[in-house]
PDB file of C-alpha atoms in Angstrom:
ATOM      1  CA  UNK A  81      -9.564   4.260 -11.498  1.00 51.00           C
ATOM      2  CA  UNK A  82     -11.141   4.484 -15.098  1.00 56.00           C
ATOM      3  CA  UNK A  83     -13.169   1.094 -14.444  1.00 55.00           C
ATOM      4  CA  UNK A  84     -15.417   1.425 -17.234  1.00 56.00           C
ATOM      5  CA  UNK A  85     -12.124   1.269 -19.703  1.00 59.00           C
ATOM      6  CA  UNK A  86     -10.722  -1.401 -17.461  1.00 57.00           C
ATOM      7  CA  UNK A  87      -8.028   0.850 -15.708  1.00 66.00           C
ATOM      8  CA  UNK A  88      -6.624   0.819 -12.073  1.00 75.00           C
ATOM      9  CA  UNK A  89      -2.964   1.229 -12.728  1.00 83.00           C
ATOM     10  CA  UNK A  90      -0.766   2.159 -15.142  1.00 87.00           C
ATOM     11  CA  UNK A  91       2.915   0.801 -14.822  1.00 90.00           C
ATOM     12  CA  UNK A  92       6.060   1.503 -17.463  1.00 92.00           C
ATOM     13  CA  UNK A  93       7.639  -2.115 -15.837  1.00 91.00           C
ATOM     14  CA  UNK A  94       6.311  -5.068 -14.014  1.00 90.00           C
ATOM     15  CA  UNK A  95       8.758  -7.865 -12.702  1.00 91.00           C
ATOM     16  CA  UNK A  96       7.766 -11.232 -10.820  1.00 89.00           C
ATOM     17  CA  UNK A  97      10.065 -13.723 -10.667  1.00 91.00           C
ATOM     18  CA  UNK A  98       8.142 -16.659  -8.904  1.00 87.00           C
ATOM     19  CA  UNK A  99       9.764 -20.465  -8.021  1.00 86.00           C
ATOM     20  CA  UNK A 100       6.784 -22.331  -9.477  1.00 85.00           C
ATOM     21  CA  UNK A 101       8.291 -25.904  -8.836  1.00 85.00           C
ATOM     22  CA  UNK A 102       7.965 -24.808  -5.167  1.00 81.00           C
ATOM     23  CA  UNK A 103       4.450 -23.662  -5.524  1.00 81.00           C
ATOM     24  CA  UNK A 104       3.656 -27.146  -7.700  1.00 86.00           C
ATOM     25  CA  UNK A 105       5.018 -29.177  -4.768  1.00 87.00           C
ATOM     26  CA  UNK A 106       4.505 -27.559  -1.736  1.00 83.00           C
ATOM     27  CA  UNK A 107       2.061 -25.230  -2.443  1.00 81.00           C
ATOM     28  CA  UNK A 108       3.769 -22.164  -0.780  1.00 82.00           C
ATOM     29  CA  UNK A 109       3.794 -19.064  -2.768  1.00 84.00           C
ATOM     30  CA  UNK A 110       7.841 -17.986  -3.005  1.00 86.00           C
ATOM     31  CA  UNK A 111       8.229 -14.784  -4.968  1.00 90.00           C
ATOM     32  CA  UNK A 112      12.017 -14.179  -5.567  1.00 90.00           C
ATOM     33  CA  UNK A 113      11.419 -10.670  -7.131  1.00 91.00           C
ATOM     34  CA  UNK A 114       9.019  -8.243  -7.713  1.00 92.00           C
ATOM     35  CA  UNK A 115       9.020  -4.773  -8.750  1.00 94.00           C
ATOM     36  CA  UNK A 116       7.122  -2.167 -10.590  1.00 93.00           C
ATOM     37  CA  UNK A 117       8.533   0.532 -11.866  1.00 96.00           C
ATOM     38  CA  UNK A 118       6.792   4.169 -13.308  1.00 95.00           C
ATOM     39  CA  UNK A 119       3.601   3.509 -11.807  1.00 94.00           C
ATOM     40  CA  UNK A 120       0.446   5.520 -11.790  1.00 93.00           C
ATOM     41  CA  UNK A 121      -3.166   5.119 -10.003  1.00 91.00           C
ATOM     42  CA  UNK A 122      -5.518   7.918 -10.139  1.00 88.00           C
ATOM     43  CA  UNK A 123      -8.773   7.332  -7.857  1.00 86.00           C
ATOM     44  CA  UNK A 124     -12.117   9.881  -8.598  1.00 83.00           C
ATOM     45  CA  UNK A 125     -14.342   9.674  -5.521  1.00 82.00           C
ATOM     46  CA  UNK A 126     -17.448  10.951  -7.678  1.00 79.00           C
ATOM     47  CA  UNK A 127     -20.324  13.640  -6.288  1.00 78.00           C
ATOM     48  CA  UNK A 128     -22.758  11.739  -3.865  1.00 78.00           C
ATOM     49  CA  UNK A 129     -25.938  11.207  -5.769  1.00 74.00           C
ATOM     50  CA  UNK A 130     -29.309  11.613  -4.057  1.00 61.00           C
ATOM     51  CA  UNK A 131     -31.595   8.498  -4.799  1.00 60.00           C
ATOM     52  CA  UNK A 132     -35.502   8.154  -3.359  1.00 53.00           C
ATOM     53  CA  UNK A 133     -35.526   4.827  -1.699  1.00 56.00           C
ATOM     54  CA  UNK A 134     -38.934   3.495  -1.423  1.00 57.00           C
ATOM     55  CA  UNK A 135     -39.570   0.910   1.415  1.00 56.00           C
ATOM     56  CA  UNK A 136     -37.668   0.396   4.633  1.00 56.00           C
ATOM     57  CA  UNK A 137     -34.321  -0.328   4.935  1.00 55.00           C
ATOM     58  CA  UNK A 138     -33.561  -3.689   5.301  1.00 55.00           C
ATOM     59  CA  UNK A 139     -32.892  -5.064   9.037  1.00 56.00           C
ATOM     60  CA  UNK A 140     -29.630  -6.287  10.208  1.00 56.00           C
ATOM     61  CA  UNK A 141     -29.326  -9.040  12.680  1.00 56.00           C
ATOM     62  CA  UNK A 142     -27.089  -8.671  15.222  1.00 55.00           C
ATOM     63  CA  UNK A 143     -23.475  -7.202  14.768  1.00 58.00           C
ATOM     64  CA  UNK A 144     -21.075  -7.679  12.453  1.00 57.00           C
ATOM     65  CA  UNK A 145     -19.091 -10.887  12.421  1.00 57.00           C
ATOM     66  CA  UNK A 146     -14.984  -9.916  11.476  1.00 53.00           C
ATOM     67  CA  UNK A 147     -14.169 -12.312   8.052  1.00 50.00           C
ATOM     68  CA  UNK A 148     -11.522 -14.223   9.003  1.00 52.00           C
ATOM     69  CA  UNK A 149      -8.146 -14.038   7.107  1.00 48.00           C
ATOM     70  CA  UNK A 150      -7.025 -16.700   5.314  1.00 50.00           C
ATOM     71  CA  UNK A 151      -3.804 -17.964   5.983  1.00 55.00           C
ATOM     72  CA  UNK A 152      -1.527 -18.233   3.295  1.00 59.00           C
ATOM     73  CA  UNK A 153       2.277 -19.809   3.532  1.00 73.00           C
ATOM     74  CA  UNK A 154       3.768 -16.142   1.415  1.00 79.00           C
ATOM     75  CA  UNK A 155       7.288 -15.275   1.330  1.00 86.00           C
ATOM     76  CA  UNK A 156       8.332 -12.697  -1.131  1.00 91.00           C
ATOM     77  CA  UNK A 157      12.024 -12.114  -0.990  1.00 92.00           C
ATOM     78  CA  UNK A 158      12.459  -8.917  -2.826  1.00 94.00           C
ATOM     79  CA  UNK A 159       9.941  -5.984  -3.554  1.00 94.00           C
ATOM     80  CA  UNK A 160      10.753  -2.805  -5.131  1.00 96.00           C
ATOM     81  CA  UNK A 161       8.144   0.139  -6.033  1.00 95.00           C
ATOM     82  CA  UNK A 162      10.150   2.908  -7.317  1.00 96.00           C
ATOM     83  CA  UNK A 163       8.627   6.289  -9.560  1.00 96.00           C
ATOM     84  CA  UNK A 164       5.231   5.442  -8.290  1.00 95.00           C
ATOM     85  CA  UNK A 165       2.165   8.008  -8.222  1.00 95.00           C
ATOM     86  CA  UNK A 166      -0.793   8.543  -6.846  1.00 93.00           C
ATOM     87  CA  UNK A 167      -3.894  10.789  -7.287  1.00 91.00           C
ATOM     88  CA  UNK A 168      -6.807  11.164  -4.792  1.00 90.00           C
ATOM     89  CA  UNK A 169      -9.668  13.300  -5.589  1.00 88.00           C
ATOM     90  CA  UNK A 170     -12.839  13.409  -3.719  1.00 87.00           C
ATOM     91  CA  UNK A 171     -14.975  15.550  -6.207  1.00 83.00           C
ATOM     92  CA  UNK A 172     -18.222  16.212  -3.162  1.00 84.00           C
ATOM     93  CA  UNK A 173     -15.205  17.960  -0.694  1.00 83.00           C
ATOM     94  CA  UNK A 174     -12.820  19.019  -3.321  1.00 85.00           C
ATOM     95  CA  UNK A 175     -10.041  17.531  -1.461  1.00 87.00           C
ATOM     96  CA  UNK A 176      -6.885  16.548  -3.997  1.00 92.00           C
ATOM     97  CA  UNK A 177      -4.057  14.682  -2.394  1.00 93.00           C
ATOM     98  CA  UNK A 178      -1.188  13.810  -4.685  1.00 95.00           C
ATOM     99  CA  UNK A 179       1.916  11.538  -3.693  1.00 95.00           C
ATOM    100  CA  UNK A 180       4.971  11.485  -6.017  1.00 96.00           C
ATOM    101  CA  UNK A 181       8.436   9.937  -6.373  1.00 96.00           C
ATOM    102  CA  UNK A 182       7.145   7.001  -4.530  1.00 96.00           C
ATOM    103  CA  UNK A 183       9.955   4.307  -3.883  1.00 96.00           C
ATOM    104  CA  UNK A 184       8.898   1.575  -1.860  1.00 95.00           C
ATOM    105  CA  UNK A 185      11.361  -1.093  -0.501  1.00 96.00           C
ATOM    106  CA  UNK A 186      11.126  -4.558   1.327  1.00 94.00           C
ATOM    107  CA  UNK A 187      12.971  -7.951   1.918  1.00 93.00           C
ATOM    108  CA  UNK A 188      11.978 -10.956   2.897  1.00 91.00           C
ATOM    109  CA  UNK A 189       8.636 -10.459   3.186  1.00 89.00           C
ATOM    110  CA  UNK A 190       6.386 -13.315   5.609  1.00 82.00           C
ATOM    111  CA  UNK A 191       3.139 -12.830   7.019  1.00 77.00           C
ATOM    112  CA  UNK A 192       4.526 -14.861   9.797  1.00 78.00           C
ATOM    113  CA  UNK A 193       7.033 -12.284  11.437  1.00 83.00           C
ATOM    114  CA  UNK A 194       8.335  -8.806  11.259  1.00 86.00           C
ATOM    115  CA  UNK A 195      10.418  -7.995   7.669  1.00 89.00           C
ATOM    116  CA  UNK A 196      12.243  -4.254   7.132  1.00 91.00           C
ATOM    117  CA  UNK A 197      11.064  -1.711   4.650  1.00 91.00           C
ATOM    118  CA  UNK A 198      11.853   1.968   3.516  1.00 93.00           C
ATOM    119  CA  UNK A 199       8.817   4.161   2.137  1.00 93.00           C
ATOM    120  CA  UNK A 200      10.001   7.486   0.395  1.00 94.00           C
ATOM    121  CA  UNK A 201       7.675  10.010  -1.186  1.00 93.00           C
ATOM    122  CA  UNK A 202       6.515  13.366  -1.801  1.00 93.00           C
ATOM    123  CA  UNK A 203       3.059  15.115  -1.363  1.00 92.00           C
ATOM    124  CA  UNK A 204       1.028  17.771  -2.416  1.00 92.00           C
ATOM    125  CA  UNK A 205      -2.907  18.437  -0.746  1.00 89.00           C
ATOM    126  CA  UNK A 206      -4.522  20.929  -2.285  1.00 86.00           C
ATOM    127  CA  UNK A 207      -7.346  23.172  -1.303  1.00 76.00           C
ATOM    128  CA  UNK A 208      -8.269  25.716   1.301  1.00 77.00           C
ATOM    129  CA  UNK A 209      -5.037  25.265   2.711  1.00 79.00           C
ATOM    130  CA  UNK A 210      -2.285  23.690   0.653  1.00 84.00           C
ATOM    131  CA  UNK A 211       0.512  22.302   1.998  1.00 87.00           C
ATOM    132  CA  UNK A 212       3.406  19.836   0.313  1.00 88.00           C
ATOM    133  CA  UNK A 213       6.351  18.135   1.685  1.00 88.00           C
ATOM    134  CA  UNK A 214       8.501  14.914   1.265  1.00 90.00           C
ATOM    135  CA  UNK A 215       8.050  11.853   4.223  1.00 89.00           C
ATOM    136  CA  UNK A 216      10.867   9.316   4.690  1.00 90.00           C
ATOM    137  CA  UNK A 217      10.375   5.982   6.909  1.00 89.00           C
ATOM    138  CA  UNK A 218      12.252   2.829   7.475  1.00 90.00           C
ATOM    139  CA  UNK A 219      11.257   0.032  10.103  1.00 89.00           C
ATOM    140  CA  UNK A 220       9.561  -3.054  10.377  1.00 88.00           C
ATOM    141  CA  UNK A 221       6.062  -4.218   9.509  1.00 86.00           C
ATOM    142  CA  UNK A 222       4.687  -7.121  11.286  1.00 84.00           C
ATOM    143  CA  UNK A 223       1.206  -7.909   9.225  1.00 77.00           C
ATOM    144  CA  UNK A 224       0.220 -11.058  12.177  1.00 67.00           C
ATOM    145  CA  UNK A 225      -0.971 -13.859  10.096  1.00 58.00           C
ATOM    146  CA  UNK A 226      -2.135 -11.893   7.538  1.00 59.00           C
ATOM    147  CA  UNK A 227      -4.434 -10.316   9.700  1.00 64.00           C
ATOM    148  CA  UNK A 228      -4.581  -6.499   8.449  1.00 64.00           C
ATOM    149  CA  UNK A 229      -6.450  -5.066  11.455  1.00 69.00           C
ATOM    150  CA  UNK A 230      -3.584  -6.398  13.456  1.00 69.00           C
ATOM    151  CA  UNK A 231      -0.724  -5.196  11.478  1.00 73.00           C
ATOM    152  CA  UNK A 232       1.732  -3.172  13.805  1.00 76.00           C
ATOM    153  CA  UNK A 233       4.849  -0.924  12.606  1.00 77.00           C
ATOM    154  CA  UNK A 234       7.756  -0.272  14.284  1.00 79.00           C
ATOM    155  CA  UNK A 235       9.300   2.524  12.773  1.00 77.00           C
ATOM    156  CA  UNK A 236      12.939   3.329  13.055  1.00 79.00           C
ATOM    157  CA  UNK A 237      13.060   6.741  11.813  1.00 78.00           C
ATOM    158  CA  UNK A 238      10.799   9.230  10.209  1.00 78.00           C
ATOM    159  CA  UNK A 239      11.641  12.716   8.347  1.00 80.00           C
ATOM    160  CA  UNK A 240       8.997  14.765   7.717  1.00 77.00           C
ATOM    161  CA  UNK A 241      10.046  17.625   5.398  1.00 77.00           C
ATOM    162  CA  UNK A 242       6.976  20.563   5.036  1.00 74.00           C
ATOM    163  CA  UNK A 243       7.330  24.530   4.889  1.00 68.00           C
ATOM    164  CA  UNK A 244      11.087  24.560   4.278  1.00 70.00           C
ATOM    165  CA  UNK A 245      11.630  22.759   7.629  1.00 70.00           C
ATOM    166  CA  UNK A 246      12.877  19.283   8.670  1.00 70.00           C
ATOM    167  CA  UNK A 247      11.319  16.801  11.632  1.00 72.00           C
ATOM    168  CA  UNK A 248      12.903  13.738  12.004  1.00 70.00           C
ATOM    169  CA  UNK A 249      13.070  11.324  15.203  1.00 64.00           C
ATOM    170  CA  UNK A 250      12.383   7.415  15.764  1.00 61.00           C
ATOM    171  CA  UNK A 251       9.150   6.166  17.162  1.00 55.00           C
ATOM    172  CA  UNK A 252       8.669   2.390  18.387  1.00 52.00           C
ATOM    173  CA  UNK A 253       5.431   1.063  20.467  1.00 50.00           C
TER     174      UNK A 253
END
């Protein structure tokens, strides 16, 4: 993203259609719709830069606590990404990833239980060895209270299309 002019994504169409008098009395978010269409994020990972620290580093205590998620009553009942892109470039490896003809569908969306969804998109990594394709999946995604970490997928099939050849199957845990 272009922070410094304010930019982390550029879309031709944004759509949310949101039941506010729900919100106002219950306070449950309820999105009916939502959609972006012609989409673009570009992310720069710049060169490391060397810095002389002076001192010692400063002392942690103990390990890390895990922030707890909050838990918030969502329901979204239609999302649609469609013509998205994105652009990955870490400048210190030279790696370039680039993901194109993203379309990104989901109903009835709760953080409570499992909701279907169909990802579609194609890909291009450049450098010492380039390779492009196209990946296809539909399934379920169960995101457990909101709880990332704990998010599961269950996917009912997967096509993986690279060097003029096809891979498909179904995978479930």
């Amino acid at each position: 993203p272009n922070f410094s002019k304010g930019t982390l994504l550029k879309a031709r169409l944004t759509q949310l259609k949101l039941r506010l008098w729900r919100f106002i009395r219950t306070r449950q978010i309820q999105i009916n719709k939502s959609q972006l269409d012609g989409w673009t994020i570009d992310y720069t990972v710049p060169p490391p830069t060397t810095k002389v620290s002076k001192g010692t580093p400063p002392q942690t205590s103990g390990p890390a606590q895990k922030p707890q998620s909050p838990s918030l009553p969502l329901q979204v009942d239609f999302l649609k990404l469609s013509s998205g892109q994105v652009s990955y470039h870490d400048a210190a490896s030279k790696l370039k990833i680039k993901l194109g003809k993203i379309e990104l569908k989901a109903n009835n969306i709760h953080l409570e239980k499992p909701f279907p969804f169909s990802l579609s998109f194609v890909y291009a990594l450049e450098g010492k060895s380039p390779i492009s394709g196209k990946l296809d999946f539909k399934g379920n995604i169960n995101i457990a209270q909101g709880d990332l970490s704990a998010m599961s997928l269950e996917l009912e099939s997967a096509i993986l299309e690279a060097m003029g050849r096809q891979v498909g199957g179904r995978w479930r845990e």
